[in-house]
Coordinates of C-alpha atoms and ligand atoms in Angstrom, one line a residue:
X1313 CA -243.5 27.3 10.1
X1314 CA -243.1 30.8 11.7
X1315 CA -242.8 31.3 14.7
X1316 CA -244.9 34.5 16.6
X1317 CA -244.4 37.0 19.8
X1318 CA -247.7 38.0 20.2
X1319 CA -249.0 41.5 21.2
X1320 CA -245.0 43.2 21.4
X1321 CA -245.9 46.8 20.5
X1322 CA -248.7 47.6 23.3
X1323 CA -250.4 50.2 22.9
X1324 CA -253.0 52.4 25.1
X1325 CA -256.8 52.0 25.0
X1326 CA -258.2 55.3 25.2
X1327 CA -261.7 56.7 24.8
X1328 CA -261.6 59.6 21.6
X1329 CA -261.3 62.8 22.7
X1330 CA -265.2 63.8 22.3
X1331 CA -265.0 67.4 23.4
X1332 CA -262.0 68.3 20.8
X1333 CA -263.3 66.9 18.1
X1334 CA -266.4 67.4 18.5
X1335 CA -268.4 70.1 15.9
X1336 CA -269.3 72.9 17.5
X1337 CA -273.5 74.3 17.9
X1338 CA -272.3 77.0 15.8
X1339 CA -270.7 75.5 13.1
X1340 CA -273.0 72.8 12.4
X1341 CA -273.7 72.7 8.7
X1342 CA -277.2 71.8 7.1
X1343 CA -276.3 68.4 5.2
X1344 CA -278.0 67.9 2.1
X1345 CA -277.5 64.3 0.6
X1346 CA -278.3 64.5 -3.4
X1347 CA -278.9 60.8 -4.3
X1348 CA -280.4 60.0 -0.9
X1349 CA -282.5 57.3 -2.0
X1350 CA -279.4 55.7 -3.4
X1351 CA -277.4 52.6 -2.2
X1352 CA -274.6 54.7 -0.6
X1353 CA -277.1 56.7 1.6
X1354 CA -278.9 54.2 3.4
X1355 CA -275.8 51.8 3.7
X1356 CA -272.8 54.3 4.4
X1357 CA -274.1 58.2 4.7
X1358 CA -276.9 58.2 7.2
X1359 CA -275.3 55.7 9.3
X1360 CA -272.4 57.5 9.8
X1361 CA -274.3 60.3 10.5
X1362 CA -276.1 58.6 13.1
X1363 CA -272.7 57.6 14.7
X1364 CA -270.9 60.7 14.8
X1365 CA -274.5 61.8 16.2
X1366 CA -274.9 59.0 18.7
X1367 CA -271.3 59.5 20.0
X1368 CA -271.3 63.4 20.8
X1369 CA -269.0 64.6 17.5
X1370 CA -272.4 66.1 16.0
X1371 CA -275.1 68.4 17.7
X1372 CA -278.0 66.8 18.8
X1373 CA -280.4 69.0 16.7
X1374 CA -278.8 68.3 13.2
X1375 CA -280.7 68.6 9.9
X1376 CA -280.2 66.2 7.0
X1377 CA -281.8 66.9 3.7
X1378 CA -282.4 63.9 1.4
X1379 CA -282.5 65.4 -2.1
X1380 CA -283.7 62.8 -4.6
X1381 CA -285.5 62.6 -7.9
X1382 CA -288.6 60.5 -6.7
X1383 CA -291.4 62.0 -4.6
X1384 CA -291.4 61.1 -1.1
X1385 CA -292.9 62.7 2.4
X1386 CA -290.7 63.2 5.1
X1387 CA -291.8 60.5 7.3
X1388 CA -291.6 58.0 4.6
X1389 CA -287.9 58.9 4.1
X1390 CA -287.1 58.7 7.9
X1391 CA -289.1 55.2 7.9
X1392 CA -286.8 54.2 5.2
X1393 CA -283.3 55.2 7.0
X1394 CA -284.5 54.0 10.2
X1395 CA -284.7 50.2 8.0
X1396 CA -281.5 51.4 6.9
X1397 CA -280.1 52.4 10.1
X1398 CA -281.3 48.8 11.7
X1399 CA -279.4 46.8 8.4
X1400 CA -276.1 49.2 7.8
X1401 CA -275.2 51.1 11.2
X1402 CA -272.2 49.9 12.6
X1403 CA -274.1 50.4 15.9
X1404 CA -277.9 50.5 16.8
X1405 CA -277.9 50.8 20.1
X1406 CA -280.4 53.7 21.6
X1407 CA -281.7 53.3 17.7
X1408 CA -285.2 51.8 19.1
X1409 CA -288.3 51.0 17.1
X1410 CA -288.5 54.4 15.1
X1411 CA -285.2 55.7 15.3
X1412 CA -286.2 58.3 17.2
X1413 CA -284.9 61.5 18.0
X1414 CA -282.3 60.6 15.2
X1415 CA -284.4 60.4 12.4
X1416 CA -286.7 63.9 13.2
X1417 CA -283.6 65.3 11.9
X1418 CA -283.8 63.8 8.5
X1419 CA -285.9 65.5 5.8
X1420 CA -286.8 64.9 2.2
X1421 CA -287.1 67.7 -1.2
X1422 CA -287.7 65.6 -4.1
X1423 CA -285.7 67.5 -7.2
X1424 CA -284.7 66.9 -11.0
X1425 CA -281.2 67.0 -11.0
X1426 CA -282.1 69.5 -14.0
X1427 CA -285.2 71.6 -13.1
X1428 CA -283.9 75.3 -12.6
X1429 CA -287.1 75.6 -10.8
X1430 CA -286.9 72.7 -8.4
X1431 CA -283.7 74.3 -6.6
X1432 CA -285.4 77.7 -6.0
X1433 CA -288.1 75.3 -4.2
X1434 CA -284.9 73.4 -2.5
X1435 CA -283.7 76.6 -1.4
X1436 CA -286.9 78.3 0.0
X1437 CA -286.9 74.7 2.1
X1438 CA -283.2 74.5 3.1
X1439 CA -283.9 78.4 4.5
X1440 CA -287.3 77.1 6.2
X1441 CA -285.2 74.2 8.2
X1442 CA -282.6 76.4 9.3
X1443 CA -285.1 79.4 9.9
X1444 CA -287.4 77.2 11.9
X1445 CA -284.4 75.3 13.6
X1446 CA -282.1 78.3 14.6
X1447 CA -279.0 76.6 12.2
X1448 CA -276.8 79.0 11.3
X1449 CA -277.0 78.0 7.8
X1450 CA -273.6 76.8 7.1
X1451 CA -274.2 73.9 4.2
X1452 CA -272.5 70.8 3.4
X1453 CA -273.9 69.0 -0.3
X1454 CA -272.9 65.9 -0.5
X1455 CA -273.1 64.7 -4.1
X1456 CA -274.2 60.9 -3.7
X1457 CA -274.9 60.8 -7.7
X1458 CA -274.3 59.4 -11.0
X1459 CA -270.9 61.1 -11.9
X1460 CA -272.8 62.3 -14.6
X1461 CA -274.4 64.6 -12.5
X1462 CA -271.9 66.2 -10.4
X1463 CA -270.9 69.5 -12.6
X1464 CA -274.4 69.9 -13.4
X1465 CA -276.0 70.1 -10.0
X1466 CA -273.0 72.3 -8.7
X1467 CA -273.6 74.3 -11.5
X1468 CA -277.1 74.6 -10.6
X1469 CA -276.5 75.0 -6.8
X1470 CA -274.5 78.3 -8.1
X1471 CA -277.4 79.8 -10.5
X1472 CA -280.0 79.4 -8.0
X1473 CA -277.4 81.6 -4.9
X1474 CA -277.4 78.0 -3.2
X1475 CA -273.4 78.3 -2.8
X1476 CA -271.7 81.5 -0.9
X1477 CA -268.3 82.3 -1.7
X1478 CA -265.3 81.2 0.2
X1479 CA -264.8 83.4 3.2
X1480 CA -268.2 84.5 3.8
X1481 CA -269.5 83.6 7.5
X1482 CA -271.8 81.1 6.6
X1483 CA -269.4 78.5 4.5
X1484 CA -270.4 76.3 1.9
X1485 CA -269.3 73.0 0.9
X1486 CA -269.7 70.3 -1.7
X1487 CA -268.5 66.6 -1.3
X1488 CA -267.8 64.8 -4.9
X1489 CA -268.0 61.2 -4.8
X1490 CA -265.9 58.9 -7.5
X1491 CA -265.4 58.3 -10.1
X1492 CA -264.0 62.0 -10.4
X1493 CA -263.7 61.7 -14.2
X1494 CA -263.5 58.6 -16.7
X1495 CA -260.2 59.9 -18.0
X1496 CA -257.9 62.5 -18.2
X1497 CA -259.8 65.2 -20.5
X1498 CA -262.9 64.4 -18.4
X1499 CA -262.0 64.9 -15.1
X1500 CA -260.2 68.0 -16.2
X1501 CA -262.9 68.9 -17.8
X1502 CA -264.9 68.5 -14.7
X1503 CA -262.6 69.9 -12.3
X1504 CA -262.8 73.4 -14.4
X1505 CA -266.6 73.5 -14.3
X1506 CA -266.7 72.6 -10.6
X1507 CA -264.3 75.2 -10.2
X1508 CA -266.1 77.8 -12.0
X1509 CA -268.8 78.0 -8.7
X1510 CA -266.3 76.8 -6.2
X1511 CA -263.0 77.4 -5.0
X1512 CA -260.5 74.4 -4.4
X1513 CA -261.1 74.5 -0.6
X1514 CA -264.8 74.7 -0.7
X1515 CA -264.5 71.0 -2.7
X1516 CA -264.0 67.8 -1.5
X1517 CA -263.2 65.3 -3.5
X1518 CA -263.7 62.0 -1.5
X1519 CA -261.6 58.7 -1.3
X1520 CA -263.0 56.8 1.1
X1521 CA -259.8 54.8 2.1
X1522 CA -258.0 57.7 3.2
X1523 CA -261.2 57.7 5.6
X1524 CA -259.7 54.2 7.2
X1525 CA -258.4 54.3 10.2
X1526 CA -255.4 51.7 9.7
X1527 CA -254.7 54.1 6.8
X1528 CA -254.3 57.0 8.8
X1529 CA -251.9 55.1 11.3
X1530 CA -250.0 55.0 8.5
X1531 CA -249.5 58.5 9.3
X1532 CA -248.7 57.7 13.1
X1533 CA -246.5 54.8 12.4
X1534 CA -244.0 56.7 9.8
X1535 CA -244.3 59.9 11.5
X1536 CA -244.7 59.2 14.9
X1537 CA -242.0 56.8 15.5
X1538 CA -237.6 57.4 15.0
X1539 CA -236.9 53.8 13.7
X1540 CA -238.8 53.3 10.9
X1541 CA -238.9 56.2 8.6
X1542 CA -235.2 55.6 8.3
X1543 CA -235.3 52.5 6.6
X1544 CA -237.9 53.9 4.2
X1545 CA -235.6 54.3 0.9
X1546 CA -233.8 52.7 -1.6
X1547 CA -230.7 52.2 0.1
X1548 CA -233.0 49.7 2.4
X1549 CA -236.6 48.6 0.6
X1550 CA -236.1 45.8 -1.7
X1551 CA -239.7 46.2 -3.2
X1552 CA -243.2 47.5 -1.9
X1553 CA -246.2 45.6 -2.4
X1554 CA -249.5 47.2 -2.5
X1555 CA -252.6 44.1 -2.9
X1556 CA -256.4 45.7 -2.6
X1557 CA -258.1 42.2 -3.2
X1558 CA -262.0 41.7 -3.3
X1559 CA -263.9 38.1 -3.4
X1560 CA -266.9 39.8 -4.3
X1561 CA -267.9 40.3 -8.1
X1562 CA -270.6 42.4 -9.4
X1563 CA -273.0 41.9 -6.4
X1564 CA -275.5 41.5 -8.6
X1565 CA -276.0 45.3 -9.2
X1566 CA -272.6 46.8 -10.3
X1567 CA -272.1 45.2 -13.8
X1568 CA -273.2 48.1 -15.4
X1569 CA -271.2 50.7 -14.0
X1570 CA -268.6 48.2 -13.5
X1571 CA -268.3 46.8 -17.4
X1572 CA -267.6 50.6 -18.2
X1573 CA -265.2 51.5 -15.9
X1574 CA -262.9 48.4 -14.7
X1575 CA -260.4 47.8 -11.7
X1576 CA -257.9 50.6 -13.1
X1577 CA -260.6 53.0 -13.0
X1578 CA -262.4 51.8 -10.0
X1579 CA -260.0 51.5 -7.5
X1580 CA -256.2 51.7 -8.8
X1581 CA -256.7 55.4 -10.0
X1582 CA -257.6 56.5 -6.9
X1583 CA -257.6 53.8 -3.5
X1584 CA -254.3 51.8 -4.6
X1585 CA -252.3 55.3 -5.8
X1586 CA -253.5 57.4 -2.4
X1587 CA -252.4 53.8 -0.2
X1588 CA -249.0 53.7 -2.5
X1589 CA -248.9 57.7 -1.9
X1590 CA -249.1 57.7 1.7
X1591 CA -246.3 54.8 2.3
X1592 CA -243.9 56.8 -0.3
X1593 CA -244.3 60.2 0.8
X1594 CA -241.9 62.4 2.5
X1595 CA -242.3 63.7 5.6
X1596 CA -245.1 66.6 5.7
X1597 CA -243.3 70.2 6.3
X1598 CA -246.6 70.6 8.7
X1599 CA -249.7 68.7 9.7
X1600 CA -252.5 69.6 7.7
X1601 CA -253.9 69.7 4.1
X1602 CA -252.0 71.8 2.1
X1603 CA -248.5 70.3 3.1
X1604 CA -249.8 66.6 2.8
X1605 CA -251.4 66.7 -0.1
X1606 CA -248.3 68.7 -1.4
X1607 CA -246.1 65.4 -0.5
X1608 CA -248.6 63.4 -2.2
X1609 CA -249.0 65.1 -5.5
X1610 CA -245.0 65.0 -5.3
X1611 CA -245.0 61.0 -5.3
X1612 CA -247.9 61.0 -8.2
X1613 CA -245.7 63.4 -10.5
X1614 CA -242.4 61.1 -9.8
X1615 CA -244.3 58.0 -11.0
X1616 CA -242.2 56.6 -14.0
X1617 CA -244.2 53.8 -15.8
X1618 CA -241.6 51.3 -17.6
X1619 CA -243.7 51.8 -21.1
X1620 CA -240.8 51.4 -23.3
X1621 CA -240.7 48.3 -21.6
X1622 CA -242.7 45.2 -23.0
X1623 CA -246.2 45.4 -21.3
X1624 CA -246.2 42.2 -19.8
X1625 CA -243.4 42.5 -18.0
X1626 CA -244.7 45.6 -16.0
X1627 CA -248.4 45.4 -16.2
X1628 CA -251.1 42.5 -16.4
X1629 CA -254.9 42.8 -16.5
X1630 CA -257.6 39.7 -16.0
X1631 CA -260.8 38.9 -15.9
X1632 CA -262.2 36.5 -13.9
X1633 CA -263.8 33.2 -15.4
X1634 CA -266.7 30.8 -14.7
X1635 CA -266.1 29.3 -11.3
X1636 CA -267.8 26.8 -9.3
X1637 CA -271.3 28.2 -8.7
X1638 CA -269.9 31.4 -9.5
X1639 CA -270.8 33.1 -12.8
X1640 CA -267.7 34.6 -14.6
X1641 CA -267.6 38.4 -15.4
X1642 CA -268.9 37.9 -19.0
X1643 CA -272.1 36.3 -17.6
X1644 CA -272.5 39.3 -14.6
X1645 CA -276.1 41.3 -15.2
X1646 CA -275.5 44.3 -17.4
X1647 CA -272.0 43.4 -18.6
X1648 CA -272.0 43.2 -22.6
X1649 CA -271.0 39.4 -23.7
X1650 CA -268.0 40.5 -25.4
X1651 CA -266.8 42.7 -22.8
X1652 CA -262.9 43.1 -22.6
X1653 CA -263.1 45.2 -18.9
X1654 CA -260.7 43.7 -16.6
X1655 CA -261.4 43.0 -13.1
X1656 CA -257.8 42.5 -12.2
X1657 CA -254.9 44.6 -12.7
X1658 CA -251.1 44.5 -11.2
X1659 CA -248.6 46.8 -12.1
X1660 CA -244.9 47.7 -11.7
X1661 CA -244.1 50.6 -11.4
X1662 CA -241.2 53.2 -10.5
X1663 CA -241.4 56.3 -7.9
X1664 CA -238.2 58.5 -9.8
X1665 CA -236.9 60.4 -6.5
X1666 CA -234.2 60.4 -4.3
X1667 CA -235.9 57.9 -2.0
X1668 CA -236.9 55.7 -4.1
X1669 CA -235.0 55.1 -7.3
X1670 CA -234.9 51.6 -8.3
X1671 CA -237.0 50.4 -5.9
X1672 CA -239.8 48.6 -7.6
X1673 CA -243.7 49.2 -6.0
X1674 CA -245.9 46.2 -7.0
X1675 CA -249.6 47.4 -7.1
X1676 CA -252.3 44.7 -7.4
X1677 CA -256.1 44.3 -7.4
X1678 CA -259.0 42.5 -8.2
X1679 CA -262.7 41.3 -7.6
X1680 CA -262.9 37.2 -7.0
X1681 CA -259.6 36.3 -5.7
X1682 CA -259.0 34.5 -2.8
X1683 CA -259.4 36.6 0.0
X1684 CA -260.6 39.9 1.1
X1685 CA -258.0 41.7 2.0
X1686 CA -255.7 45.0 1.6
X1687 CA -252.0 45.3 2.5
X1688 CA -248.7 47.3 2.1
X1689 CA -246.0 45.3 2.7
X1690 CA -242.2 47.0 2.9
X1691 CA -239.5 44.1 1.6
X1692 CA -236.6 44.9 2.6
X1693 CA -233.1 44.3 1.5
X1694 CA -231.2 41.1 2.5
X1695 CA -228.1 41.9 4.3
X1696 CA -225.5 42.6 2.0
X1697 CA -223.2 39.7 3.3
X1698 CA -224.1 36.2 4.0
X1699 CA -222.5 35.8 7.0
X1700 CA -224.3 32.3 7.6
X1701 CA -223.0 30.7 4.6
X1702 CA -220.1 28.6 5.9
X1703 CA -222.1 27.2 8.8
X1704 CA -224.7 25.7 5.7
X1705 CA -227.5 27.8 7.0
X1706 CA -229.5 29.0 3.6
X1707 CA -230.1 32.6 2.9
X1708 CA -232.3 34.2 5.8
X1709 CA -235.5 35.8 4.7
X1710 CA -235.5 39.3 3.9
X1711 CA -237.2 41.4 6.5
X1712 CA -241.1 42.1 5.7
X1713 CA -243.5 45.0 7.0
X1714 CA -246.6 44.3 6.7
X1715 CA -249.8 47.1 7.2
X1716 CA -253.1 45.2 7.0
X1717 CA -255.7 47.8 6.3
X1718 CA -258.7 45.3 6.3
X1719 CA -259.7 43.1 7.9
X1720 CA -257.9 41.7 11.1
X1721 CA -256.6 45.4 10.7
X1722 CA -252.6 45.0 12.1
X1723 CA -249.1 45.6 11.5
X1724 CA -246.5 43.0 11.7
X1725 CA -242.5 43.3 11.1
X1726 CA -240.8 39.5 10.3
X1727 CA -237.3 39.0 11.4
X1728 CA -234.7 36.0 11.5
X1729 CA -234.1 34.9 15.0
X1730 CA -232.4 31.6 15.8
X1731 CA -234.3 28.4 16.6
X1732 CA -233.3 26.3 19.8
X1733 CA -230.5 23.8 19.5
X1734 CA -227.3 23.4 19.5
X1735 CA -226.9 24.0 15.4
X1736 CA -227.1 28.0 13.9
X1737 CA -230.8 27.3 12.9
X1738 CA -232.8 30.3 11.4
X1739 CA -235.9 31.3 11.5
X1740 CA -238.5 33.6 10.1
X1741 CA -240.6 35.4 13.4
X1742 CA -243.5 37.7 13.5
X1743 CA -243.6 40.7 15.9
X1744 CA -247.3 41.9 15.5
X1745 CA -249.3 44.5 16.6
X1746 CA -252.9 44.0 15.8
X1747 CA -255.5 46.6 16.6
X1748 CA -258.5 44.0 17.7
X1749 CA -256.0 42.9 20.4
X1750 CA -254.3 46.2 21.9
X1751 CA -257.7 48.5 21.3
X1752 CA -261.1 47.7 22.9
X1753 CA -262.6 50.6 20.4
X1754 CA -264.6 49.5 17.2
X1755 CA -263.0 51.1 14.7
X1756 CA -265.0 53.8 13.1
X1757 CA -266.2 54.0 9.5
X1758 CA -264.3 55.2 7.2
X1759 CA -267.3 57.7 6.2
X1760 CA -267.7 58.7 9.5
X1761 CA -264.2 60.3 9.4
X1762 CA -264.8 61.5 6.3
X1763 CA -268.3 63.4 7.2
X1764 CA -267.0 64.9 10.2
X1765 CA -263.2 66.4 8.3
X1766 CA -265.8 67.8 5.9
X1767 CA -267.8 69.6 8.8
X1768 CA -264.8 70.5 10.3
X1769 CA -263.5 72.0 7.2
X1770 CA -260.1 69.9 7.3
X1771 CA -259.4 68.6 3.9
X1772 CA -256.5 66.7 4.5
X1773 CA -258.1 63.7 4.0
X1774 CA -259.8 64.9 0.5
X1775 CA -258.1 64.5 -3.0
X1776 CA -257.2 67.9 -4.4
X1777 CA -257.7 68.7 -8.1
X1778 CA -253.8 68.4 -8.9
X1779 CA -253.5 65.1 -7.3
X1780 CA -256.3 63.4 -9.4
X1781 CA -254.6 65.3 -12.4
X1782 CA -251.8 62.8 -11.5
X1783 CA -253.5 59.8 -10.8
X1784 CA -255.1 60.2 -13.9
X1785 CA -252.2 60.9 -16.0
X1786 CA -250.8 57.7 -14.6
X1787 CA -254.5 55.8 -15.3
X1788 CA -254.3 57.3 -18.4
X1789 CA -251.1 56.1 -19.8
X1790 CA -251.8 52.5 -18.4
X1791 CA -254.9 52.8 -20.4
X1792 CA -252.7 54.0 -23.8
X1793 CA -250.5 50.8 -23.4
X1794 CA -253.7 48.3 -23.5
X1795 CA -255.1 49.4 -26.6
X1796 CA -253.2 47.4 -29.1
X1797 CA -252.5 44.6 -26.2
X1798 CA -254.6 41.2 -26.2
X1799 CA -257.5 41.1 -24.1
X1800 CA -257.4 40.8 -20.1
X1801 CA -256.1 37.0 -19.0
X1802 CA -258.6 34.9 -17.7
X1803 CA -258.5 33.7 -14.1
X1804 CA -260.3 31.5 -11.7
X1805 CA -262.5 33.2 -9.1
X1806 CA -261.3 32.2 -5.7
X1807 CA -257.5 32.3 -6.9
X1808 CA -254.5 34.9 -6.8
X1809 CA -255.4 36.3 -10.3
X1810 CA -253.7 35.5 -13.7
X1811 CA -250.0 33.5 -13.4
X1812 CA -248.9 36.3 -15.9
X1813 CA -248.9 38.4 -12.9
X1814 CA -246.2 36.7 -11.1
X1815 CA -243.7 37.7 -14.0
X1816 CA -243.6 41.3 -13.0
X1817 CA -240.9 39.7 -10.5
X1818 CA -238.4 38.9 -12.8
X1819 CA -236.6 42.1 -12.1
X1820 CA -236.9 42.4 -8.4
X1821 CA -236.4 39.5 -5.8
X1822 CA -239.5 37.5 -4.2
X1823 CA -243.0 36.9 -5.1
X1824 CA -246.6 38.3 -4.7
X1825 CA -247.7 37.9 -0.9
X1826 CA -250.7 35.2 -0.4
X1827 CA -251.6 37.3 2.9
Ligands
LIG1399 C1 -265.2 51.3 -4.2 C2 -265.2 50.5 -5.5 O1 -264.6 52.6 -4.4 O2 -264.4 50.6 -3.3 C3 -265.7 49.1 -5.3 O3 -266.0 51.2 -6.4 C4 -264.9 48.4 -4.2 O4 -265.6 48.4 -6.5 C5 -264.9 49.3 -3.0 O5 -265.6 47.2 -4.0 C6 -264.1 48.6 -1.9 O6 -264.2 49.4 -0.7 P1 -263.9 48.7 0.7 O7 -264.0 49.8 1.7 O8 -265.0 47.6 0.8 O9 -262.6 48.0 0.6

């Protein structure tokens, strides 16, 4: 059993800093949501609209456009957030009955993603609102769309004079959901006709977990502290451990998308590599987006994937079976019966630097395990002499840092410490900081972040074009290495994933965490 100190690191409640983050009368940007009568509006996008709004970081006149392809009145598309609002927001208080004032700031322009002539009517109304309104016309289009759709309605946006040019007084932005691309050609392919209308800072390409909150302290913790960072290298770090686990499956409405995109396309190419980015990085020069995201791109183009290597002993993929009461993948709506898309991946792989040569980083995910939840965890080293040895004590633990990103968000360090008695007795003990305990603050949505960093114009938190170049190199040559491999192992739902997976650790000391 370990032992715990509860609550060491304290930490300071304090109330946000409203008036310095708050967006300014005259900046506030006209937000027009294309796929607003889609799943992420109503659960993610208008709520954390309505929170930034309800807590002071947003004007209290705001317009938000729905763009969509079916026809719809205004006040049937307010109704339909305010149910929305009621279900998804993270708070409702002050919401009442009708959502009012909130939702007189939401309006609807029904549009064909295609119909040249349906954005010269989206314009005339986007001018209207902001005319009628006083807004200064700055515009933020947020692409909540079929990826399908995203070079063509930017495309379109720029024939019909819907995007100004970088540096003009009234700015234009476009937020690009994922999947940015399928592969490697495509999203390059994309990123040069997105780039033909806009230039790289008017885009934002979105990852919602670098939205998180524990995943920015991730920032605060190896920047903001002396005696951490040091220990963060090869000289120290045994092996890093990166789990994004999901009990969830399909959901009952995902098998489609899912069945052609899978967990290394869903979530490794993009969530796991930004998490495994911002634990391996160096040190930004300077706050901000340019010098992060130059870090970043650094760690993606350092990433050496053992391929030469057999494939199972640096990479597994699974599938989850038939489980009690649970359906397995193959029988998911919309997922062909012969399917071979994995819903598990784990991977070892190499960062090739200074700081981190030899040191392997253990990425895993997967829909159906055991347990929701996503961690970094830092092994260290044991100490390089085993100075307990003649008194029969076995082999302390190695140290462990743990970041839990979600849920029971926290951060705990393990040590050896002696346990009472009169024999050397040792003991694994936790030191933990957990952000439930020390905060009395909900944390915000990761979307809500996200939203106002966009209206802010800080793109720090955004993907730029040469880090999914990257990730998708890496995705890509994953992807090579399956295609004359058997098809994904089969695992219960409810469990770790396939026992394959725990033979990545032949080359590097210890096991896959059952946080
Ligand atoms: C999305 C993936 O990007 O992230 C989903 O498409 C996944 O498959 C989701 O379920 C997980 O996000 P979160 O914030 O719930 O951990």
């Amino acid at each position: 059993m370990e032992g715990r100190t509860t609550a060491a690191f304290q930490g300071k409640t304090a109330p946000p800093d409203g008036s310095r983050h708050r967006v300014a009368e005259g900046a506030m940007a006209t937000i027009a949501i294309f796929g607003a009568t889609g799943d992420l509006a109503g659960r993610k996008l208008i709520p954390a609209i309505y929170n930034l709004w309800n807590a002071g970081f947003l004007p209290k006149r705001i317009a938000v456009v729905g763009v969509a392809r079916r026809e719809k009145s205004d006040a049937a598309f307010r109704e339909e957030m305010c149910a929305a609002l009621k279900k998804f927001s993270r708070t409702n208080e002050g919401l009442g009955d009708a959502c009012d004032p909130f939702v007189s700031n939401l309006y609807y322009q029904q549009l064909e993603f295609d119909d040249d002539a349906g954005y010269a009517r989206l314009k005339e109304r986007l001018n209207e609102i902001e005319s009628k309104n006083g807004f200064p016309g700055h515009r933020l289009y947020y692409l909540a769309v079929g990826p399908e759709y995203f070079a063509p309605i930017i495309e379109s946006l720029g024939k019909a004079g819907l995007v100004r040019a970088a540096g003009e007084d009234r700015w234009t932005r476009v937020v690009v959901e994922k999947p940015f691309g399928h592969d490697l050609p495509s999203a390059r392919e994309l990123n040069a006709r997105i780039s033909a209308v806009l230039s790289e800072d008017q885009i934002l390409r979105i990852d919602h977990y670098l939205g998180k909150e524990t995943v920015q302290n991730i920032f605060a913790f190896r920047f903001g502290n002396a005696i951490f960072e040091p220990l963060f290298n090869q000289k120290y770090v045994d092996h890093v451990q990166i789990t994004m686990a999901e009990t969830v499956g399909m959901e009952g409405r995902r098998g489609a998308f899912y069945d052609g995109t899978g967990a290394l396309r869903d979530v490794v190419q993009n969530h796991v590599l930004q998490l495994m980015c911002l634990v391996a990085m160096e040190p930004p020069a300077l706050p901000g987006a340019k010098h992060t995201r130059d870090e970043k791109m650094k760690v993606l183009s350092s990433v050496d994937l053992p391929v030469n290597e057999p494939l199972s002993t640096w990479c597994v993929r699974g599938q989850y079976a038939e489980g009690t009461n649970i359906p397995g993948y193959l029988s998911e709506e919309g997922v062909a019966p012969d399917s071979v898309t994995e819903t598990y991946v784990a991977l070892r792989l190499k960062i090739d630097n200074w700081r981190w040569a030899g040191v392997p980083f253990m990425l895993r995910s997967g829909k159906r395990l055991k347990s929701r939840v996503t961690e970094i965890a830092i092994q260290f080293k044991h100490p390089p002499t085993h100075f307990f040895q003649e008194m029969g004590v076995p082999m302390p633990k190695p140290n462990t840092l743990a970041f839990r990103i979600q849920p029971d968000e926290a951060i705990s360090l393990t040590f050896n410490a002696k346990s009472p008695g009169m024999e050397m007795n040792i003991q694994g003990v936790t030191m933990d900081f957990n952000y439930g305990h020390t905060f009395k603050e909900e944390l915000p949505e990761a979307y809500e972040r996200l939203l106002l960093d966009a209206l802010r114009g800080d793109s720090t938190l955004f993907m730029r074009a040469d880090e999914i170049d990257y990730a998708w190199q890496i995705a890509t040559r994953i992807a090579e290495a399956w295609q004359d491999a058997p098809p994904p192992e089969l695992y219960r739902p409810g469990t770790w994933g396939p026992s394959e997976a725990n033979k990545l650790f032949e080359h590097c000391e210890g096991s896959w965490r059952q946080p």
